[in-house]
mmCIF file of C-alpha atoms (C1' of nucleotides) in Angstrom:
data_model
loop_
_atom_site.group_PDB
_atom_site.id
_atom_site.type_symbol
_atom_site.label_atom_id
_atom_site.label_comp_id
_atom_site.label_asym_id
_atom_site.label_seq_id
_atom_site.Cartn_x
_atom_site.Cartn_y
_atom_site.Cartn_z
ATOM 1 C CA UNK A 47 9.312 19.634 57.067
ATOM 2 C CA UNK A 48 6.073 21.566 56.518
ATOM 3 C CA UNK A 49 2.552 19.558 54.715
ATOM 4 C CA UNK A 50 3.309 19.857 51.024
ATOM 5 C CA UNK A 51 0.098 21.612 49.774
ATOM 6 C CA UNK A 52 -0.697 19.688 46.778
ATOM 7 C CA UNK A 53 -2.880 22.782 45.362
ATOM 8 C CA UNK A 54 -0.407 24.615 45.036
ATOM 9 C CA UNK A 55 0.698 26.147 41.379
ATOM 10 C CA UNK A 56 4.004 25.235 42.889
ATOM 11 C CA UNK A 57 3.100 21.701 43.225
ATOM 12 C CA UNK A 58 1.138 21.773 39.814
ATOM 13 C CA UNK A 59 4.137 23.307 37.709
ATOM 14 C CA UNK A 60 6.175 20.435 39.396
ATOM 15 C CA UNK A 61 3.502 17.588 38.230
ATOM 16 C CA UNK A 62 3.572 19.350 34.906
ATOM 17 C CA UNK A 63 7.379 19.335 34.481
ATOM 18 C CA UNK A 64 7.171 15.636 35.804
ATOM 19 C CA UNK A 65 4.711 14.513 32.900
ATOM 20 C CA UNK A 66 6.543 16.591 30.403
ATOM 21 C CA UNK A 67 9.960 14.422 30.239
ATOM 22 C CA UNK A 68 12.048 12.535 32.914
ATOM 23 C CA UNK A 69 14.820 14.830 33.442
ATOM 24 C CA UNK A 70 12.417 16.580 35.299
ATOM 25 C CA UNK A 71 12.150 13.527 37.673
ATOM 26 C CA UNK A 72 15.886 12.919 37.472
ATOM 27 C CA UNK A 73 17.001 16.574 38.653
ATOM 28 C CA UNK A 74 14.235 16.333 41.296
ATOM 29 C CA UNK A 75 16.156 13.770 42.831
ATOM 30 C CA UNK A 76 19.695 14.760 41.749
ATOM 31 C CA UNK A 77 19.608 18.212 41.508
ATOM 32 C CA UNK A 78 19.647 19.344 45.006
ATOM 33 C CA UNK A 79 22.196 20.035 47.557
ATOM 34 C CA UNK A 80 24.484 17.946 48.557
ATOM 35 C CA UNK A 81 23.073 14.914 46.884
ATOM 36 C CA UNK A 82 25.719 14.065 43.831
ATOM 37 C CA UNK A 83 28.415 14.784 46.453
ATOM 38 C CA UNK A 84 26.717 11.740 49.065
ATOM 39 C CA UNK A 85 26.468 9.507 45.867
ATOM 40 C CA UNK A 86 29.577 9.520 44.672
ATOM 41 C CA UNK A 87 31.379 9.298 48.284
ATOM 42 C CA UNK A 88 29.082 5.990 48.554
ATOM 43 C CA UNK A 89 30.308 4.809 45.000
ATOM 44 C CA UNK A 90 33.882 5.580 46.456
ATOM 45 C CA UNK A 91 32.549 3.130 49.503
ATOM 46 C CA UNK A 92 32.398 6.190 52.149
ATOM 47 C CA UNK A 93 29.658 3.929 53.402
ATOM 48 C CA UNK A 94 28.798 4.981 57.188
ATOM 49 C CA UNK A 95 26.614 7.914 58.067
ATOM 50 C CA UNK A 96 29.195 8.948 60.225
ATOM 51 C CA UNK A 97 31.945 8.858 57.540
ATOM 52 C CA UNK A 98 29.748 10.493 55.000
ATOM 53 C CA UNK A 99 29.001 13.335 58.089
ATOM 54 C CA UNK A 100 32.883 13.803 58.656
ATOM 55 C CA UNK A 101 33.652 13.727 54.459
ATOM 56 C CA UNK A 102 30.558 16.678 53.944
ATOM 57 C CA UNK A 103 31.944 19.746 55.843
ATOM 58 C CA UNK A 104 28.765 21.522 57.036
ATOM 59 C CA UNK A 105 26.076 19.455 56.074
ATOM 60 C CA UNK A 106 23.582 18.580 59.126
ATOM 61 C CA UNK A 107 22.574 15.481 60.490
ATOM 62 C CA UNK A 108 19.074 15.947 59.307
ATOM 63 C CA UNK A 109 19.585 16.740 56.275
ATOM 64 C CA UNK A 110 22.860 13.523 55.276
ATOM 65 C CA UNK A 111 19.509 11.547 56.784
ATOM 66 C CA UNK A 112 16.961 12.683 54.211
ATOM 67 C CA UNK A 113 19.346 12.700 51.521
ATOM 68 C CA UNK A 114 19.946 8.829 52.433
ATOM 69 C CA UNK A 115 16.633 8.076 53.313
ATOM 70 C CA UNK A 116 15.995 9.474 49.400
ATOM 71 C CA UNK A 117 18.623 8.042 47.599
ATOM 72 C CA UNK A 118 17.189 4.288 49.185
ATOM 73 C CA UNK A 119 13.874 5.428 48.298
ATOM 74 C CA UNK A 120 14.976 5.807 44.627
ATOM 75 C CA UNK A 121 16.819 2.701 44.742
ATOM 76 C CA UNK A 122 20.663 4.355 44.109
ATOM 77 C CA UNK A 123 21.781 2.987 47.084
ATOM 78 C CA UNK A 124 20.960 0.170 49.150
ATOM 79 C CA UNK A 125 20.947 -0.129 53.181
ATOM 80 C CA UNK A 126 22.338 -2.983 55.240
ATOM 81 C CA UNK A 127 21.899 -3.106 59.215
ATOM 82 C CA UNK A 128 24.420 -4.950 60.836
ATOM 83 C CA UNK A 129 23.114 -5.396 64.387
ATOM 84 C CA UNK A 130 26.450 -5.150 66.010
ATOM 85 C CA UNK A 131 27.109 -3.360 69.074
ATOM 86 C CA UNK A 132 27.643 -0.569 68.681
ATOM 87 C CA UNK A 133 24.599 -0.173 65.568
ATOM 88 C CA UNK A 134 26.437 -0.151 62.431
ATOM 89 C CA UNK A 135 24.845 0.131 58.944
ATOM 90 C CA UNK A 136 26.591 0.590 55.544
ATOM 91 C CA UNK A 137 25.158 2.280 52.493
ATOM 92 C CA UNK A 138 25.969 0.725 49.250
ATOM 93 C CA UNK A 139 25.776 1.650 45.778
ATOM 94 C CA UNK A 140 23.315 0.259 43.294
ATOM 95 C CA UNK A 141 23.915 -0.365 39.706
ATOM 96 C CA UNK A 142 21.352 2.177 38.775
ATOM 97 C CA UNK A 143 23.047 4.579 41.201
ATOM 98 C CA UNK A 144 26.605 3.768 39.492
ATOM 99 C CA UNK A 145 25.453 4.082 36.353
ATOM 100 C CA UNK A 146 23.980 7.716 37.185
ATOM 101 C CA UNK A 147 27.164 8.956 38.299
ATOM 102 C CA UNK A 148 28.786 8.049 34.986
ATOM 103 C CA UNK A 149 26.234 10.756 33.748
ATOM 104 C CA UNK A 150 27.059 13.008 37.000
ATOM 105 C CA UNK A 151 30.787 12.579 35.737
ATOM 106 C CA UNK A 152 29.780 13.899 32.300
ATOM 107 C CA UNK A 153 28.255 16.751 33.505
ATOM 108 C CA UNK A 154 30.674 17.516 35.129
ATOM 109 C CA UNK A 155 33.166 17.250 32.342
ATOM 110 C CA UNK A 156 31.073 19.914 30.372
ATOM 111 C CA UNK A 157 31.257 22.671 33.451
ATOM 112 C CA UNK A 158 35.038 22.303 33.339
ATOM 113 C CA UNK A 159 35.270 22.864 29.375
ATOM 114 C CA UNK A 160 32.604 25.460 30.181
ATOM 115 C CA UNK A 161 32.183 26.930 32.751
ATOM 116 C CA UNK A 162 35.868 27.164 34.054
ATOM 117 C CA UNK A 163 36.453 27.949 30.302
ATOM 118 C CA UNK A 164 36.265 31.455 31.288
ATOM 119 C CA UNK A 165 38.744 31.421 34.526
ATOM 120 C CA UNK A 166 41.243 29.447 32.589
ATOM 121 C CA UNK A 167 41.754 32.390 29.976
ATOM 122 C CA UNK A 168 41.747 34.924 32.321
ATOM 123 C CA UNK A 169 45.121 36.113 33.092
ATOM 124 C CA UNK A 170 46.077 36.185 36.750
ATOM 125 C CA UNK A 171 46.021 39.420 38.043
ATOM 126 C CA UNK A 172 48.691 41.654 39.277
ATOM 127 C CA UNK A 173 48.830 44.367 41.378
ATOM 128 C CA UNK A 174 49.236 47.319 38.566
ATOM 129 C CA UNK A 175 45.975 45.447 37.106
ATOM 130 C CA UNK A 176 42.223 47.781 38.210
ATOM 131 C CA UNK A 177 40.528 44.595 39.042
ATOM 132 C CA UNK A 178 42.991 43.231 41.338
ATOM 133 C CA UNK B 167 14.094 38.430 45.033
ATOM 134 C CA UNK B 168 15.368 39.467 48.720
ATOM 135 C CA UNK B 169 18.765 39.914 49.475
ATOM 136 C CA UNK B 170 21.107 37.028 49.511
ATOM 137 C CA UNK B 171 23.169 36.587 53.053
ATOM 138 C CA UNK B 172 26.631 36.058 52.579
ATOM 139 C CA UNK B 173 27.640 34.430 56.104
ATOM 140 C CA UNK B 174 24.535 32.306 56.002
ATOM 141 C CA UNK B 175 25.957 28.634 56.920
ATOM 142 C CA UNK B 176 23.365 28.009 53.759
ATOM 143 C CA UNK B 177 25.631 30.797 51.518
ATOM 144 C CA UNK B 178 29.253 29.238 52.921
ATOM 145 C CA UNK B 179 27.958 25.175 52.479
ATOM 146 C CA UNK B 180 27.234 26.738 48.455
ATOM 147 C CA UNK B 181 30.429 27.944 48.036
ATOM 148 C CA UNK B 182 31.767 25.277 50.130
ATOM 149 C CA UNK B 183 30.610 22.609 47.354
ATOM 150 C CA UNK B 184 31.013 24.610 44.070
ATOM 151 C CA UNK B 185 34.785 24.678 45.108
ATOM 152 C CA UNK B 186 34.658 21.245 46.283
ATOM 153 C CA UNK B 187 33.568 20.054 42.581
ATOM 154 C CA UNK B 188 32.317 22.153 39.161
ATOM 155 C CA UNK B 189 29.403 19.816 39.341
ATOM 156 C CA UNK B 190 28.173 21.696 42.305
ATOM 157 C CA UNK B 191 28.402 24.366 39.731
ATOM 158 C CA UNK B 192 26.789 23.016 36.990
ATOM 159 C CA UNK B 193 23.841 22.103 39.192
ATOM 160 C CA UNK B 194 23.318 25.194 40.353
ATOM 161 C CA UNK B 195 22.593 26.453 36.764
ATOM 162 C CA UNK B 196 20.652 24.015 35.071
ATOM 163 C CA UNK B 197 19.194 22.111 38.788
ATOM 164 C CA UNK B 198 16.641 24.867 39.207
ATOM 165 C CA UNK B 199 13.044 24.695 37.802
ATOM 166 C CA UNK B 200 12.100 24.827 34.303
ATOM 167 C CA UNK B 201 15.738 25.551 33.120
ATOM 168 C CA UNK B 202 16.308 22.722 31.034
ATOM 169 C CA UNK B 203 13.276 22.782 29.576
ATOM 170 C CA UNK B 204 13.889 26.364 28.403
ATOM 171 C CA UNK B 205 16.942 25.459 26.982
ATOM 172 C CA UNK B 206 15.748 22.493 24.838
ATOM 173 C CA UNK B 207 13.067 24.696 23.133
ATOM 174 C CA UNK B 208 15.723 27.273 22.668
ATOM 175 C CA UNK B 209 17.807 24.435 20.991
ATOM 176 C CA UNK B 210 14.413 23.175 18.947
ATOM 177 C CA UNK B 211 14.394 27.045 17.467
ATOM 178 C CA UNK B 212 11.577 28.341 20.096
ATOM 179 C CA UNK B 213 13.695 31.932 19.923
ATOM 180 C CA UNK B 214 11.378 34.159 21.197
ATOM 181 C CA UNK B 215 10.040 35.026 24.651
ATOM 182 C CA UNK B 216 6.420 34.951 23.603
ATOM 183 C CA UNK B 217 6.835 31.674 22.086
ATOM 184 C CA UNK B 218 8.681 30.007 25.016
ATOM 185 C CA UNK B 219 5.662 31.342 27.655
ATOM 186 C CA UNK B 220 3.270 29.810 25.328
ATOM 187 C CA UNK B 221 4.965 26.353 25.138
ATOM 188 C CA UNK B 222 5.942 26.182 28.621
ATOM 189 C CA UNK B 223 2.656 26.068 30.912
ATOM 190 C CA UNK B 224 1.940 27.360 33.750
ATOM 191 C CA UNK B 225 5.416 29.744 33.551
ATOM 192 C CA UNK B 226 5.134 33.330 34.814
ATOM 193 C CA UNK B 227 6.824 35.935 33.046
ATOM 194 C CA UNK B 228 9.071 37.049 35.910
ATOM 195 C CA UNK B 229 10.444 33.368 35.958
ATOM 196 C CA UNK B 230 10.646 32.788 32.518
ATOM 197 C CA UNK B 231 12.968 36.170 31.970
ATOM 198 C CA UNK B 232 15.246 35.077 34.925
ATOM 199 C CA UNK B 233 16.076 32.127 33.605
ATOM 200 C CA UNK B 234 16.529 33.957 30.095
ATOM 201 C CA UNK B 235 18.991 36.769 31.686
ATOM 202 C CA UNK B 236 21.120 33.577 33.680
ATOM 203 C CA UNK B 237 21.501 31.569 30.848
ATOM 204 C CA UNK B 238 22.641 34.269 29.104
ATOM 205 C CA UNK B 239 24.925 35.532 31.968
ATOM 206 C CA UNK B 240 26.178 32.097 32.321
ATOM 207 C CA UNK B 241 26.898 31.498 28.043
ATOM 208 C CA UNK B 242 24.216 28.891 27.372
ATOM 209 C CA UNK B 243 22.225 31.146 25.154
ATOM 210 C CA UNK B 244 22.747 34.270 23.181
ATOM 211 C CA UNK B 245 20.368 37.262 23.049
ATOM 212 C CA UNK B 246 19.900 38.863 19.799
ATOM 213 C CA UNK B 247 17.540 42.494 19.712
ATOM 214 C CA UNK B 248 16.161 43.421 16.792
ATOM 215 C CA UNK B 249 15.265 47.081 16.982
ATOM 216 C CA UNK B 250 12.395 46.955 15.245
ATOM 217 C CA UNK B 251 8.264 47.516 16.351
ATOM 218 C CA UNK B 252 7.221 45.778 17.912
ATOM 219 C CA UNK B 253 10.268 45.277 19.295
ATOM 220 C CA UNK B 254 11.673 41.809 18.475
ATOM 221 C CA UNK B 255 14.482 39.362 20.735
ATOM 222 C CA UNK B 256 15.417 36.226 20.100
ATOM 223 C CA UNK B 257 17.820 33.711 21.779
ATOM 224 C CA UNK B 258 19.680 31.329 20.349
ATOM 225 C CA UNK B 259 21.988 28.306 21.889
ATOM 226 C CA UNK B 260 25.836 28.597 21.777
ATOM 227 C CA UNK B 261 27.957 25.881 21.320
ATOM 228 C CA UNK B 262 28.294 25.208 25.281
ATOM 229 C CA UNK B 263 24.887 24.911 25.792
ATOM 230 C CA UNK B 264 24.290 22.369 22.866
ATOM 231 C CA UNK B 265 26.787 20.671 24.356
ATOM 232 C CA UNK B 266 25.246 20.440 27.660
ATOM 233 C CA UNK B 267 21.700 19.699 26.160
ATOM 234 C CA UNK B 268 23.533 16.674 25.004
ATOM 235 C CA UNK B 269 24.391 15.464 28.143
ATOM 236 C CA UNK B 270 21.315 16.414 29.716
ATOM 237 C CA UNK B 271 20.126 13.934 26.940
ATOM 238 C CA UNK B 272 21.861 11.164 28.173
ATOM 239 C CA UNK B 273 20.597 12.090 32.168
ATOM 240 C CA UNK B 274 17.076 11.831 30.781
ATOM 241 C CA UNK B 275 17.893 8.268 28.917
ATOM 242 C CA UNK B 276 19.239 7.519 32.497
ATOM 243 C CA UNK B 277 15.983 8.040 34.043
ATOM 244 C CA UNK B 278 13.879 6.600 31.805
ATOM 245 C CA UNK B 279 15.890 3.242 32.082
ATOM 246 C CA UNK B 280 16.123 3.341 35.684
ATOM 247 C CA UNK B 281 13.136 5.536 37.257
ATOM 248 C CA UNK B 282 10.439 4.411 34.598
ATOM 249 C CA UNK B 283 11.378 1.284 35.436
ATOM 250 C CA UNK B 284 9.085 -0.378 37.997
ATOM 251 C CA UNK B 285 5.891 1.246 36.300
ATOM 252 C CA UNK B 286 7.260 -0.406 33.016
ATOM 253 C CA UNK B 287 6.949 -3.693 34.715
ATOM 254 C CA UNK B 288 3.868 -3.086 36.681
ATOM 255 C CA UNK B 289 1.130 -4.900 35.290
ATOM 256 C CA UNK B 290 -1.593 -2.212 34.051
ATOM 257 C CA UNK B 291 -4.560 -2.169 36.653
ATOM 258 C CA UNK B 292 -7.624 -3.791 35.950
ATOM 259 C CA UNK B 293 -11.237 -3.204 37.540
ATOM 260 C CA UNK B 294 -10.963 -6.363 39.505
ATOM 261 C CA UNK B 295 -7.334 -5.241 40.890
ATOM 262 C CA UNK B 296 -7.543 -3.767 44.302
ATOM 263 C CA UNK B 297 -5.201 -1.452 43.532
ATOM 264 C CA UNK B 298 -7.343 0.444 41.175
ATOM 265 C "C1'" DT C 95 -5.005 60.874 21.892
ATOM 266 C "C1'" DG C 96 -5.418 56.354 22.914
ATOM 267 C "C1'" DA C 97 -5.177 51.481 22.069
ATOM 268 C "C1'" DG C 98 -2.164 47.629 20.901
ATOM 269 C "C1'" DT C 99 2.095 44.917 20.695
ATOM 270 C "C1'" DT C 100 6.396 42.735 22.576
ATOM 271 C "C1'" DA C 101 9.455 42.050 26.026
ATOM 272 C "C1'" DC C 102 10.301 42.780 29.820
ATOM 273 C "C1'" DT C 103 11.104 44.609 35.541
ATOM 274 C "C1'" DA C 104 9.706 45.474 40.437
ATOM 275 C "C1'" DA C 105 7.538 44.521 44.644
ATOM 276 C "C1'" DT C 106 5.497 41.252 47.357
ATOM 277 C "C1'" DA C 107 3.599 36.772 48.864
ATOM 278 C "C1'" DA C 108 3.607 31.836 49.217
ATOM 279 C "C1'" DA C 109 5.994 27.562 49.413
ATOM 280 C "C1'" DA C 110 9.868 24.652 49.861
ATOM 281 C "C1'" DA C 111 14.608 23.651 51.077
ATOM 282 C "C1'" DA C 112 18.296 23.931 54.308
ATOM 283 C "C1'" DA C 113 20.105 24.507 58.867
ATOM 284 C "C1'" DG C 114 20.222 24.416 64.181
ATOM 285 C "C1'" DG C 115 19.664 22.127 68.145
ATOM 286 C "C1'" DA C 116 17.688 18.864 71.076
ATOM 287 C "C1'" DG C 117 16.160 14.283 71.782
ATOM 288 C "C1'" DT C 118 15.803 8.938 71.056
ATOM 289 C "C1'" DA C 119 16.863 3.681 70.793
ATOM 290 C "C1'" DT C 120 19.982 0.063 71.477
ATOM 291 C "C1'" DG C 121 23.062 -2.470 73.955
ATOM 292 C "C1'" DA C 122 27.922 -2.727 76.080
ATOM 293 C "C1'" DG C 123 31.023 -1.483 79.390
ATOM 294 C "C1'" DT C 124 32.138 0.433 84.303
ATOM 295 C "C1'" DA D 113 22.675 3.245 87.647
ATOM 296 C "C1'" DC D 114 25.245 5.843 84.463
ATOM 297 C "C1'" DT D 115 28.008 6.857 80.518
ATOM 298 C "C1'" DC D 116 29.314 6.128 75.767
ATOM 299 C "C1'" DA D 117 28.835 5.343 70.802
ATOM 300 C "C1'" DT D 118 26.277 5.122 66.409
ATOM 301 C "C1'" DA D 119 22.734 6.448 63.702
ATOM 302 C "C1'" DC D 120 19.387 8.497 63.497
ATOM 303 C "C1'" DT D 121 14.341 11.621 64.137
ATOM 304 C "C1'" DC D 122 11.619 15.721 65.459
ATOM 305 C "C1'" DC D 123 10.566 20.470 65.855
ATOM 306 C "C1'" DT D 124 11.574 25.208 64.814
ATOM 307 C "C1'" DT D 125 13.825 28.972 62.462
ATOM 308 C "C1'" DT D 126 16.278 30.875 58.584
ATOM 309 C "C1'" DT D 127 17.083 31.395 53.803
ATOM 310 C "C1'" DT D 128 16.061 30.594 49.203
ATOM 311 C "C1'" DT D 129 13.074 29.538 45.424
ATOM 312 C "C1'" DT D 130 8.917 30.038 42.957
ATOM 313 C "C1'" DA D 131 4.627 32.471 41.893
ATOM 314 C "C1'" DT D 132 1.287 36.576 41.653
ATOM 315 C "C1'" DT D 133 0.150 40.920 40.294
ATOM 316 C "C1'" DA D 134 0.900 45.142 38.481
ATOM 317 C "C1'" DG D 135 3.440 48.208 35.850
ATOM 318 C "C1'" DT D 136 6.956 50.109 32.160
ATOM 319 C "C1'" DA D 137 9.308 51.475 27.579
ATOM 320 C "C1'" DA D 138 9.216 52.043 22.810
ATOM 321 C "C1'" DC D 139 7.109 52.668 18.838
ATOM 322 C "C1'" DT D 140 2.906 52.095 15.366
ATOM 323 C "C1'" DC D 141 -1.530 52.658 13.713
ATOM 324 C "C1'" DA D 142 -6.279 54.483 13.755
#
DNA sequence: TGAGTTACTAATAAAAAAAGGAGTATGAGT
DNA sequence: ACTCATACTCCTTTTTTTATTAGTAACTCA
C-alpha cells in the first residue's frame, strides 16, 4: 500500500494502455489475483466476507477486502449492511458484474480447448516411460 | 528476472487457483501488461519485432521479447526465422490465439458497455461547471 | 576494418502486488 | 468488566512485475 508515483513510466505505460482500448481497463480490474474467483462465488451467492474467506483457501483478509472494496468501486457488486448484531453485510452481484462473468466463462472455455489441449493428448505416463 | 520461490504462500495460492479453475490459467497469460495488445497487432499482420516496438509506445525491448518468447511457449503465436541479412523473424497467430483474440473481443465490448458507461452519460463540462 | 542493420539477451533497478500479522468498532451476552 | 463474533483496516515485509541500460550475434557493404 505504497503512494502510487504517478511519474512513473510504469504509471505512464498504464495511462497509455488505458487510452489505447478498454480491455486495458477491463483486465486492470479483472485480471488480477483472485478477483474472477470472488466474482463468480458472489454470482453463486457466496455473499459474506467470511464465506468468501473460508471458500478462497489462502487468500488474506486484506487482500478478499480490497478485492471487494474494488469490485463495489467498479460497480460488479453491490454492498448491503444489515445492522444486526452480530454486523452482517452481504455482497451481491450486479447485472454488469453477471454479465462479465458470461465473458469470464468464455474465456475460460477457450483455455480448456487450449490450453489443456495439450495435457489431454498426452498419454499418461508409465513407469518404463523417461519422463515419468 | 530473479528467481521465482517455490514455497512462497504467493507461488502455492498460484498454483492453488490455476488448479482450482483454467481461467486462473488463462489469466495468467494474457492478464499481464501489454499482452493483448501484442497479440492483436500480431493478428492485424504487425509480424515483425521492429514493427510491434514501433506501434506499441513506450515498450522496452526486454518486455516486448518476453512476451514474444511466452506467447510462443504458450501456442498463441508462431515464430518464423528467415535466415537472411539482416536477419528477418516474423510471428504469426495460430488458430488458438485467433480464437482467444475473439473472446478478448467480446471482454472489450463488455467494458465499453459497462465501464464507459457513466462518462457516456456525464454531461460534457462547460466553463461555468464547477467541475471543470 | 569499421559501421550499420535486425533481433534479440543479461543484469540491475524501480514500482506494484500479494501476504503476514496485529489491531479496531460495534453491540450482545455472561 | 470481559469475552466473543463479524467484518474489516493499517503497517510492514516479501515476492513479482515492469522498466532501464548496455551489450551480443550474424552478416553486408563501403
Amino acid at each position: 500500500m505504497s503512494e502510487k508515483k504517478f511519474n512513473s513510466t510504469n504509471t505512464l505505460n498504464e495511462f497509455y494502455l488505458e487510452e489505447r482500448c478498454t480491455l486495458n481497463k477491463v483486465l486492470k480490474i479483472n485480471g488480477k489475483r483472485w478477483v474472477s474467483e470472488v466474482l463468480i462465488l458472489i454470482k453463486q451467492d457466496v455473499s459474506r466476507f467470511s464465506n468468501l474467506n473460508e471458500c478462497l483457501n489462502g487468500i488474506s483478509d486484506n487482500v478478499l477486502s480490497s478485492i471487494l472494496n474494488e469490485l463495489v468501486k467498479s460497480k460488479l457488486i453491490e454492498k448491503e449492511i444489515f445492522h444486526q448484531v452480530p454486523l452482517r453485510v452481504e455482497y451481491h452481484i450486479t447485472p454488469g458484474g453477471l454479465a462479465l462473468t458470461k465473458v469470464m466463462h468464455e474465456l475460460c472455455d477457450w483455455g480448456k480447448e487450449y490450453i489443456d489441449y495439450e495435457m489431454r493428448m498426452k498419454p499418461t505416463f508409465t513407469r518404463q516411460d523417461p519422463n515419468y
